[in-house]
Coordinates of C-alpha atoms and ligand atoms in Angstrom, one line a residue:
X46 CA 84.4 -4.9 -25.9
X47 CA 86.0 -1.9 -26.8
X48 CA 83.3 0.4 -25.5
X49 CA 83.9 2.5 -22.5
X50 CA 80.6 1.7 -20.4
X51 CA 81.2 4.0 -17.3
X52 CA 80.7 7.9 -19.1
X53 CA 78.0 8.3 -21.3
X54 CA 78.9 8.9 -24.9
X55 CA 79.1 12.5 -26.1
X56 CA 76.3 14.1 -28.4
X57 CA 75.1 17.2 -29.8
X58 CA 72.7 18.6 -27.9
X59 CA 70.2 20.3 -30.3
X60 CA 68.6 20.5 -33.3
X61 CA 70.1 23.1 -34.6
X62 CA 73.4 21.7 -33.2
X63 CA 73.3 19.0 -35.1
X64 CA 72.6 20.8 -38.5
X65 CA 75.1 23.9 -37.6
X66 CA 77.7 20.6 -37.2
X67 CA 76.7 18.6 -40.4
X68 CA 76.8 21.9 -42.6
X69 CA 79.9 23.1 -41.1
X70 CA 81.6 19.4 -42.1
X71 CA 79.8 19.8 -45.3
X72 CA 80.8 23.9 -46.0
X73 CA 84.4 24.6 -46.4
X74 CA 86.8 25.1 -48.6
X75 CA 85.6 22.3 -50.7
X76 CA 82.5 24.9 -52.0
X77 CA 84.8 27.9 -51.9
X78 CA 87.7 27.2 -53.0
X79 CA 88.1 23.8 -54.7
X80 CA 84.0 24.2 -56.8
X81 CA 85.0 27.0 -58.4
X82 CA 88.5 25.8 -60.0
X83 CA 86.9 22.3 -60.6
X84 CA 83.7 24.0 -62.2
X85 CA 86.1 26.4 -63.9
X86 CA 88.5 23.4 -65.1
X87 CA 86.1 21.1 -66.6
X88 CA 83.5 23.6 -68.6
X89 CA 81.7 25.4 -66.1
X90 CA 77.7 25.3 -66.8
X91 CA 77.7 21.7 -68.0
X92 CA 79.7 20.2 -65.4
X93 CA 77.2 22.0 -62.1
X94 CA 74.0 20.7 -64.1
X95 CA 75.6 17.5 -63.7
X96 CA 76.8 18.3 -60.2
X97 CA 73.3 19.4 -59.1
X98 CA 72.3 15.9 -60.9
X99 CA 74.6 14.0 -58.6
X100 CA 73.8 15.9 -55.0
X101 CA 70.3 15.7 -55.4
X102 CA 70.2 11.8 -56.7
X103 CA 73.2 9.9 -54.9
X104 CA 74.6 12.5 -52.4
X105 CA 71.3 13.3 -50.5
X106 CA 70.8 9.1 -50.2
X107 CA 74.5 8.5 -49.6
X108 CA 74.7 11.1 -46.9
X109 CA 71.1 9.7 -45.2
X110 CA 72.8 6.4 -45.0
X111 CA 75.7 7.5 -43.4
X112 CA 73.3 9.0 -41.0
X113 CA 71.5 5.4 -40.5
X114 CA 74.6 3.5 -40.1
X115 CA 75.9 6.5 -37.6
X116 CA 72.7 6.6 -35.2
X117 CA 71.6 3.5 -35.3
X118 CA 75.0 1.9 -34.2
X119 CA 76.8 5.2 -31.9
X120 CA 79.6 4.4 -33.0
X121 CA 82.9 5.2 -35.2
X122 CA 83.4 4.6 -38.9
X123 CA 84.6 1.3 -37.8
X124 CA 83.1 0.2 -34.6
X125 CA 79.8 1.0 -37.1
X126 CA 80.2 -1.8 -39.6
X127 CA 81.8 -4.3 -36.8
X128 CA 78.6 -3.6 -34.7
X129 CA 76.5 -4.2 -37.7
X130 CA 78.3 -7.1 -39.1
X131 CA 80.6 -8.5 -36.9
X132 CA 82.9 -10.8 -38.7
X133 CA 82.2 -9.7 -42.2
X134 CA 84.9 -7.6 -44.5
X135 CA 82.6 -4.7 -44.0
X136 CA 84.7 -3.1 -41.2
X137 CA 87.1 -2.5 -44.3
X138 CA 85.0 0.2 -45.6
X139 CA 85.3 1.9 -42.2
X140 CA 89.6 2.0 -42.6
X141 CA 89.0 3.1 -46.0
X142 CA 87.2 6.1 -44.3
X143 CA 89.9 6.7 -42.1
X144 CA 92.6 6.1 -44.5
X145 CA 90.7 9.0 -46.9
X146 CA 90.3 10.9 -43.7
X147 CA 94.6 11.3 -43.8
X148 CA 94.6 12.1 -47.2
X149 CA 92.2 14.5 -47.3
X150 CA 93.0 16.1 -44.2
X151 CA 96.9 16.3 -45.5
X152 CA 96.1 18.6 -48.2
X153 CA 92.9 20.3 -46.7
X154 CA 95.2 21.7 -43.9
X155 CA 98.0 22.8 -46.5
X156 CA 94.9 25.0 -48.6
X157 CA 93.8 25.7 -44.9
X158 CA 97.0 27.3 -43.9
X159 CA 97.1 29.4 -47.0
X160 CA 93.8 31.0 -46.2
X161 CA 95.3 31.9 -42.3
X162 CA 97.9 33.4 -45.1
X163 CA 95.6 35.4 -46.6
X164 CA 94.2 36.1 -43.9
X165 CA 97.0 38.2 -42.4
X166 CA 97.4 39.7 -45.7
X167 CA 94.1 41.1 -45.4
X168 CA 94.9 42.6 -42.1
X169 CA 98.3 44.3 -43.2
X170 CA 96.4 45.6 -46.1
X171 CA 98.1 43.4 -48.6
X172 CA 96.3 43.0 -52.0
X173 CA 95.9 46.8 -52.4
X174 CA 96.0 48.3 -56.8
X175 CA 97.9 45.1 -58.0
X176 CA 96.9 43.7 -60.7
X177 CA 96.1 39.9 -61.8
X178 CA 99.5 39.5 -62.6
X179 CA 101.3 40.7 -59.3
X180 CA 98.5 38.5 -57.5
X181 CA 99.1 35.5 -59.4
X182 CA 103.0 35.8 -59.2
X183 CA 102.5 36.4 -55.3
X184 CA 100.3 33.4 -54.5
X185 CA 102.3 30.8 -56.8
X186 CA 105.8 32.5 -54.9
X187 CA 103.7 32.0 -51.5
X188 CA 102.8 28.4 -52.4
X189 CA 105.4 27.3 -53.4
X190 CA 108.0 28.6 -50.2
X191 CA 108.0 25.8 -48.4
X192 CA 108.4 27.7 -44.7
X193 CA 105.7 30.1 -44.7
X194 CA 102.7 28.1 -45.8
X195 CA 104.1 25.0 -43.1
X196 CA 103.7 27.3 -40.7
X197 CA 100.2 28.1 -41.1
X198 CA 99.6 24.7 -41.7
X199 CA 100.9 23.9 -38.2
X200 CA 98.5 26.4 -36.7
X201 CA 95.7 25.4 -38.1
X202 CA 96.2 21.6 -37.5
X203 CA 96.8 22.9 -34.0
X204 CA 93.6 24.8 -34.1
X205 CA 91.7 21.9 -35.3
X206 CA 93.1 19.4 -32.7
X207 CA 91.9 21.9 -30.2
X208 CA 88.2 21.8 -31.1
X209 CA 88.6 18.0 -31.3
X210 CA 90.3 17.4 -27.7
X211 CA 87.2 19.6 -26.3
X212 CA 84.1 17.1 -27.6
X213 CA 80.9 17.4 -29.2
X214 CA 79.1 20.0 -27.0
X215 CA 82.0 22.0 -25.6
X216 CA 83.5 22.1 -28.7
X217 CA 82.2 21.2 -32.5
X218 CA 78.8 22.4 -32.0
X219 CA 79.5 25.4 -30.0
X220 CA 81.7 27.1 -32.6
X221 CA 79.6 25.9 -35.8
X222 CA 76.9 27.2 -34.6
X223 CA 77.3 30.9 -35.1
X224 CA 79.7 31.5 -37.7
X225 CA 78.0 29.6 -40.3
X226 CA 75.0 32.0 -41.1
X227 CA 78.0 34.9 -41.0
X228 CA 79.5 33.5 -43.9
X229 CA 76.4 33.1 -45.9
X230 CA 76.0 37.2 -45.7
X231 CA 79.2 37.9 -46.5
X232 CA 79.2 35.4 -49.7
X233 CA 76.0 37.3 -50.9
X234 CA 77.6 40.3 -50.7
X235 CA 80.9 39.5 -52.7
X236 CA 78.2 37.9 -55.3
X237 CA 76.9 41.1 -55.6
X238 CA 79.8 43.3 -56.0
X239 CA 80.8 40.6 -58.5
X240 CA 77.9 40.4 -61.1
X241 CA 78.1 44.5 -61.0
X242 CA 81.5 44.4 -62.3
X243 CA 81.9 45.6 -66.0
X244 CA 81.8 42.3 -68.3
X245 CA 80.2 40.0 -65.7
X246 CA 77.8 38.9 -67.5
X247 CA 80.2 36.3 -69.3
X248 CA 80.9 34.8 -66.2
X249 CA 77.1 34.0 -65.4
X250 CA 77.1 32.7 -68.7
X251 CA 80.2 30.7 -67.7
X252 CA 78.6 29.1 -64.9
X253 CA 75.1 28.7 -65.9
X254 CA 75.0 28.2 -69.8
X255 CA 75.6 24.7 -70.1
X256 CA 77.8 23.8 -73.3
X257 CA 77.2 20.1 -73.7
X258 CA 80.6 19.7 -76.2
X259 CA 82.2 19.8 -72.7
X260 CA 81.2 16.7 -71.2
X261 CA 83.5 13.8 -71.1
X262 CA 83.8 10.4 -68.6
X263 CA 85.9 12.9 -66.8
X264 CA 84.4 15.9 -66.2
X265 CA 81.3 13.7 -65.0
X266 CA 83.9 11.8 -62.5
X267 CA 85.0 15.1 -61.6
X268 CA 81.3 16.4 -60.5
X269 CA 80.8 13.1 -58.8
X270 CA 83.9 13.6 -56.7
X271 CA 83.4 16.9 -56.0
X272 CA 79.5 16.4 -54.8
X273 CA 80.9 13.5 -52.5
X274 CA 84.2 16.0 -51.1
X275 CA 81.5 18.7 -51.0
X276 CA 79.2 16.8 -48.8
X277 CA 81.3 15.1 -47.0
X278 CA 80.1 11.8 -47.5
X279 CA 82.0 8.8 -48.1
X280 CA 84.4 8.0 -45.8
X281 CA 82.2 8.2 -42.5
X282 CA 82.2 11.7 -41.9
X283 CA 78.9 11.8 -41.2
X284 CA 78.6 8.1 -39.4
X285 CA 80.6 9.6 -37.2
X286 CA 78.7 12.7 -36.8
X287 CA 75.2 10.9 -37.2
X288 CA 76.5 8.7 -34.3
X289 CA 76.2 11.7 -32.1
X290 CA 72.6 12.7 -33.4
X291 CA 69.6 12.1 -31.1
X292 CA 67.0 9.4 -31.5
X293 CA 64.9 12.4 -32.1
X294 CA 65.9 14.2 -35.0
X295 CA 64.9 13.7 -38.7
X296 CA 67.5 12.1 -40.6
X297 CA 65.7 12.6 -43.9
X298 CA 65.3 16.2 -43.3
X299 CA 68.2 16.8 -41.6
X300 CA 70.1 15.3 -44.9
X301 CA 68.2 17.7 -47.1
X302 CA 68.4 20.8 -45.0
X303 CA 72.6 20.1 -44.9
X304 CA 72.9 19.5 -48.8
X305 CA 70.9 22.3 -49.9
X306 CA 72.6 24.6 -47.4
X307 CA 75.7 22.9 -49.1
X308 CA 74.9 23.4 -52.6
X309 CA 73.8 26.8 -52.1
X310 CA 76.8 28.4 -50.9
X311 CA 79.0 26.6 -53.8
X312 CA 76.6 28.1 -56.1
X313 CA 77.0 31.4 -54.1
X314 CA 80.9 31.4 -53.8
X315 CA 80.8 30.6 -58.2
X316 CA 78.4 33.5 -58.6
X317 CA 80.9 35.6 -56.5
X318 CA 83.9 34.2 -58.7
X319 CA 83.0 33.8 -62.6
X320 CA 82.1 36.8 -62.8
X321 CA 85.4 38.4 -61.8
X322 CA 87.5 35.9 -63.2
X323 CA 85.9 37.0 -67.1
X324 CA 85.6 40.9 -65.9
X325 CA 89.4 41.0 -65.0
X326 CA 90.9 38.5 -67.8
X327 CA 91.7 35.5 -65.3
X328 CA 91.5 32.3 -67.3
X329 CA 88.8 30.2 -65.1
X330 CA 90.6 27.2 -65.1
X331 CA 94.2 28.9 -63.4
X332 CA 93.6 25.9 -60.9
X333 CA 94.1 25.6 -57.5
X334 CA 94.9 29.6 -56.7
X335 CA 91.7 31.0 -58.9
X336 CA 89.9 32.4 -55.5
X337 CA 93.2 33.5 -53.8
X338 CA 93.7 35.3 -56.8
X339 CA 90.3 36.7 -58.1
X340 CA 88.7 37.4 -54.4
X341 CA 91.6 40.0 -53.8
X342 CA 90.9 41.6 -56.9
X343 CA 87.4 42.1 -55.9
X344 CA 88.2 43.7 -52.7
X345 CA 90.3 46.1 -54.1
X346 CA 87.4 47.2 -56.3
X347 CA 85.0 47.8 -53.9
X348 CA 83.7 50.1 -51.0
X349 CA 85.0 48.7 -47.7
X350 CA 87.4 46.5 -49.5
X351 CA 89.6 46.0 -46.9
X352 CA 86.9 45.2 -44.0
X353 CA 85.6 42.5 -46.8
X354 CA 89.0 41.0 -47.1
X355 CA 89.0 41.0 -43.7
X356 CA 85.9 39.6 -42.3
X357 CA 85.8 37.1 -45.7
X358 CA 89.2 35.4 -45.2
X359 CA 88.4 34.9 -41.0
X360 CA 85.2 33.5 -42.5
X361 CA 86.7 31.2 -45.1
X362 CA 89.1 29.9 -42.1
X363 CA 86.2 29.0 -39.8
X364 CA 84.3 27.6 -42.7
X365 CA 87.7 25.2 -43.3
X366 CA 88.2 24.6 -39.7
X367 CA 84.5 23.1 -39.1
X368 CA 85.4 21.1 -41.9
X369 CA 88.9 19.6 -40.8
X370 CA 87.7 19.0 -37.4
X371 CA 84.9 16.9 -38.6
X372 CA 87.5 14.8 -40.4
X373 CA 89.6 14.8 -37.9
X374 CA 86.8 13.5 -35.7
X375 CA 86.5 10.1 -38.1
X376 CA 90.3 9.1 -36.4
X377 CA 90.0 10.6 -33.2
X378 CA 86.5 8.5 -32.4
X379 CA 88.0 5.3 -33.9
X380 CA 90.7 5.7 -32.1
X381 CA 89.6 6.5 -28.7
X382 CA 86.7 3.8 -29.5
X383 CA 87.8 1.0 -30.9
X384 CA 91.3 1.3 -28.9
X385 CA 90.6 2.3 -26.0
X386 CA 92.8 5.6 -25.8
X387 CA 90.7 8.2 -24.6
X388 CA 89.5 10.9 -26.6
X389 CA 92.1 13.6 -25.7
X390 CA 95.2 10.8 -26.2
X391 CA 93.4 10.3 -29.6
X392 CA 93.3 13.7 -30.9
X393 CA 96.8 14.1 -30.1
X394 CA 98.0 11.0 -31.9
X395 CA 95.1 11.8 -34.9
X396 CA 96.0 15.3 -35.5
X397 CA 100.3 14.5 -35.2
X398 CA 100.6 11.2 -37.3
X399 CA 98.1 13.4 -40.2
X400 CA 100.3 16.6 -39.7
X401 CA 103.8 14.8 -40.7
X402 CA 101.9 13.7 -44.2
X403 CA 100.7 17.0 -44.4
X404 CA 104.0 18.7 -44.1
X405 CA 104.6 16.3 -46.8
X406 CA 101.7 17.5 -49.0
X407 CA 102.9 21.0 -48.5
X408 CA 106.5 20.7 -48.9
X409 CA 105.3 18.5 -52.4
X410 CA 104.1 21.8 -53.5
X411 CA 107.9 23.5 -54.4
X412 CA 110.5 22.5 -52.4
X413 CA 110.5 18.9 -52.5
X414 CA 108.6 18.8 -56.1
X415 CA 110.4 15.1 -56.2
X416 CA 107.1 14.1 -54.7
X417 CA 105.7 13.4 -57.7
X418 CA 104.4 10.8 -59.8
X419 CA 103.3 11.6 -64.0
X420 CA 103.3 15.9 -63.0
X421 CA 101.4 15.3 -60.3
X422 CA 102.5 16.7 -57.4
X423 CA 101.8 15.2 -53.7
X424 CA 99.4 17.5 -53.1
X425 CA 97.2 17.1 -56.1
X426 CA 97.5 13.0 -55.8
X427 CA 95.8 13.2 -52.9
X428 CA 93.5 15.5 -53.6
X429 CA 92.6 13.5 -56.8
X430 CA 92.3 10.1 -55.3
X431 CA 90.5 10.8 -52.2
X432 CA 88.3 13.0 -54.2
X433 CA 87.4 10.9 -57.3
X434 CA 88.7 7.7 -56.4
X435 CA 88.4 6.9 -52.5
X436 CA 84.9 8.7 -51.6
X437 CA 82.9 7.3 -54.6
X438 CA 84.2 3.9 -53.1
X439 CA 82.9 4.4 -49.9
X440 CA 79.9 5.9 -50.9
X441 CA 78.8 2.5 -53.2
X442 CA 80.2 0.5 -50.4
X443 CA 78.1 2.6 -47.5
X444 CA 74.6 2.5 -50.1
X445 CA 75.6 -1.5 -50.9
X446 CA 75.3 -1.9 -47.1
X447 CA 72.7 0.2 -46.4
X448 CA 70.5 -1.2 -49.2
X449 CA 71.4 -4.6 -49.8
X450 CA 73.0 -5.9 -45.8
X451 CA 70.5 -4.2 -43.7
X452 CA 67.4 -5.4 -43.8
X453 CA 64.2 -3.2 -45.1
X454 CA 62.8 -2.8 -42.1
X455 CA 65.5 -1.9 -40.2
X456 CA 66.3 0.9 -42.0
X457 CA 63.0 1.8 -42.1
X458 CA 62.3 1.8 -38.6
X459 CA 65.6 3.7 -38.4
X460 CA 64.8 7.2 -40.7
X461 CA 61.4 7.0 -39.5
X462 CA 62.3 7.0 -35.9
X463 CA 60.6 3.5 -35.1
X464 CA 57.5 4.4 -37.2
X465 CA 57.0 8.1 -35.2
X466 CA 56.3 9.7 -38.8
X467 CA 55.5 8.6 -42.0
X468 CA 58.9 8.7 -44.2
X469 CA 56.7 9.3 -47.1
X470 CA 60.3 9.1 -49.6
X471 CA 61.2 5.6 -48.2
X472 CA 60.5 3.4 -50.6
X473 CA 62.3 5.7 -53.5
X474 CA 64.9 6.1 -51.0
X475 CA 65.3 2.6 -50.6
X476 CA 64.9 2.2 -54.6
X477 CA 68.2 4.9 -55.1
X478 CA 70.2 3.0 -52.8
X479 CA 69.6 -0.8 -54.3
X480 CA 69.7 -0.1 -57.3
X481 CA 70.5 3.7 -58.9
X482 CA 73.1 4.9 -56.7
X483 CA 75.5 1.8 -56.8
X484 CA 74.8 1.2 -60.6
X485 CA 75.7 5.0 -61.5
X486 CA 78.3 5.3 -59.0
X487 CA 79.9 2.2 -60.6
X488 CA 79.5 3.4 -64.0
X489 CA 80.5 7.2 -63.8
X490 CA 83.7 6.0 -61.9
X491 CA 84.9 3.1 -64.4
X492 CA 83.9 5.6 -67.7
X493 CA 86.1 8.3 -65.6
X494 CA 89.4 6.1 -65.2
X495 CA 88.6 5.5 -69.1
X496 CA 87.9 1.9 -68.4
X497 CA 85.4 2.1 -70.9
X498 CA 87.1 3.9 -73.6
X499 CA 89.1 0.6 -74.1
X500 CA 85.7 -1.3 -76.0
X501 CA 86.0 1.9 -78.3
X502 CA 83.4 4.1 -76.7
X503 CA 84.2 6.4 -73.4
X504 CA 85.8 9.8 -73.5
Ligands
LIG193 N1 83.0 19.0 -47.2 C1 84.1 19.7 -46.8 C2 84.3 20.9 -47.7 O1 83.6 21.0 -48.7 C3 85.4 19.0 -46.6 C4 85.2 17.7 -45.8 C5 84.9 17.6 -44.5 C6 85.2 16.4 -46.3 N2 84.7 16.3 -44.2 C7 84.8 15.6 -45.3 C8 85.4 15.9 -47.6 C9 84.7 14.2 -45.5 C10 85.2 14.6 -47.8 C11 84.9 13.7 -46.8 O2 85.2 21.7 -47.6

């Protein structure tokens, strides 16, 4: 057995704990930064309708059975599934976790580093009167410098490991705890110095007037991808994380309560954006730099600009850093768990074998553009198949397991905390994870490669 019996295994240690955590996985750069281009890339109202679609009828169920496998088991991504089903293939889907948990930890740090970036330009007063021009030309020359953004990527994988080598208590819960609500003010109040910008009402129309023309097998992949990256679910995030909730808590709840926190501040950080990017001529789908290059334009415009700057990019770092150390987590557990290491030996190893890929990721971004396959750079490879590719995978294979290799009862017994309450939603919970989930998982990802376009209909 690979299970150290003599210390008791860590745990969060409230309620609120445990929610602070999950959201602070679930919040990050993913609604801040990467909703906005994605939104802004693929059509803008249609594609969050069918984002909305997708949260609220495979993310919620996908992230609840992360949470069943997680608490019911106390274990790792892996050490879940082999506790589960010993000698089956299903351990599999816990390396795929941790395999997606490199990838997306690579690129997450690189994006992660340039908000430290813009962070310190904040503080030195740096995006005073330019214009969108001068702030786009600054942010691509930033990106692509090779150095610079390494070194903030450093720090912050630093940072991260940090939290990590400290535990659950001591560490992930104490710091989620307080800074999430901070960033919630401070989104409202960019959203509102946003839609009372002159010509923001074509960015509300943007993001909330659906124009159907714009749906394709892709954007709906995209919006799949991005609810799973935005929640976190898929690659046993939140196994991990649910193997560290109490017997106690509501996991049905406690799913909700995390994707509508979730969903909300995406919606939040687009109402902040569109607006601006139409008011100051930005075309919304610039890609990857559209906040680093809108938000600044923003704080220029407005009372207390620079104090906005400040506190939004510290906020926008935290927000990424409860993110990456939740990812983080998936490796270190397995690897202290399942090999004995240690927890503190595991971070170390984690956080260094995931920082040379992501020095790759970064450097993929200018000076070693060689890193590419079909103009796709590094970077956005992994981005794109850990997103659309790798998370939808776990997430059929987590709701397949859930639904189909668990047995009714135990799962019932398991978000009903041994019949304590009622579970009123488990039998359409049970229903989404036989049979709607997989079925539209399945389909929206083989339409999005265009495997269907090949029998004529498709894209
Ligand atoms: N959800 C986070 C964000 O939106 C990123 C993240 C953390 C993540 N853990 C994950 C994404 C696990 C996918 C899988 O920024």
């Amino acid at each position: 057995m690979a299970i150290n019996l003599n210390t008791p295994r860590d745990s969060f240690s409230s309620r609120l704990g445990v929610i602070a955590a999950a959201a602070g996985s679930a919040i990050g750069l993913g609604n801040i930064w990467r909703f906005p281009y994605v939104a802004g890339e693929n059509g803008g109202g249609a594609f969050l309708l069918i984002y909305i679609g997708f949260i609220v009828l495979i993310g919620v169920p996908v992230m609840l059975s992360e949470f069943v496998i997680g608490r019911n088991t106390q274990r790792n991504a892996v050490g879940a599934f082999r506790k589960l089903a010993p000698k089956s293939l299903w351990p599999l889907t816990g390396f795929l976790g941790i395999s997606a948990a490199f990838f997306i930890l690579a690129f997450y740090t690189t994006v992660s580093g340039w908000t430290l970036e813009y962070l310190y330009l904040a503080i030195s007063d740096g995006f005073k009167a330019q214009s969108a021009e001068s702030l786009t030309q600054n942010f691509e020359l930033f990106r692509t410098s090779g150095l610079r953004p390494l070194m903030w990527q450093n720090i912050f994988m630093f940072l991260t490991a940090f939290i990590v080598y400290k535990g659950i208590k001591n560490g992930i819960e104490k710091y989620t705890k307080i800074l999430m609500p901070l960033l919630l003010v401070i989104i409202i109040i960019l959203g509102i110095r946003s839609v009372t910008l002159p010509g923001a009402a074509e960015g509300l129309t943007f993001l909330f007037k659906p124009d159907f023309t714009k749906i394709t097998g892709k954007v709906i992949l995209e919006a799949l991808g991005q609810s799973f990256f935005s929640l976190s679910i898929g690659m046993g995030t939140l196994i991990t994380y649910g193997s560290y909730i109490g017997k106690g808590e509501n996991l049905g709840k406690t799913a909700l309560s995390v994707s509508a926190a979730d969903t909300l501040i995406a919606i939040l950080a687009g109402v902040a954006i569109f607006p601006a990017v139409f008011a100051f001529g930005i075309a919304p789908e610039a890609g990857a730099g559209l906040v680093f290059i809108t938000l600044p334009m923003i704080f220029d415009q407005m009372a207390g600009g620079y104090f906005f700057a400040l506190i939004f990019f510290l906020l926008l770092s935290i927000a990424a850093l409860t993110s990456t150390i939740s990812v983080l987590e998936v490796v270190t557990a397995y690897l202290s768990e399942e090999l004995n290491l240690g927890r503190k030996k595991a971070t170390v190893i984690a956080a260094s074998s995931i920082a040379v890929l992501g020095v790759a990721c970064t450097m993929s971004q200018g000076p070693w553009a060689i890193l590419s396959v079909g103009g796709y750079n590094l970077f956005d490879l992994l981005e794109m198949v850990s997103a659309n590719i790798m998370l939808p995978l776990g997430g059929l294979l987590i709701v397949l397991f859930v639904g189909w290799y668990l047995t009714k009862d135990a799962v019932f017994a398991e978000i009903s905390n041994q019949g304590k309450f009622k579970a009123g939603f488990k039998f359409a919970y049970l229903f989404i994870i036989r049979f709607l989930a997989p079925i539209a998982i399945a389909f929206v990802f083989l339409n999005g490669l265009g495997f269907f376009s090949i029998f004529g209909s498709g894209n």
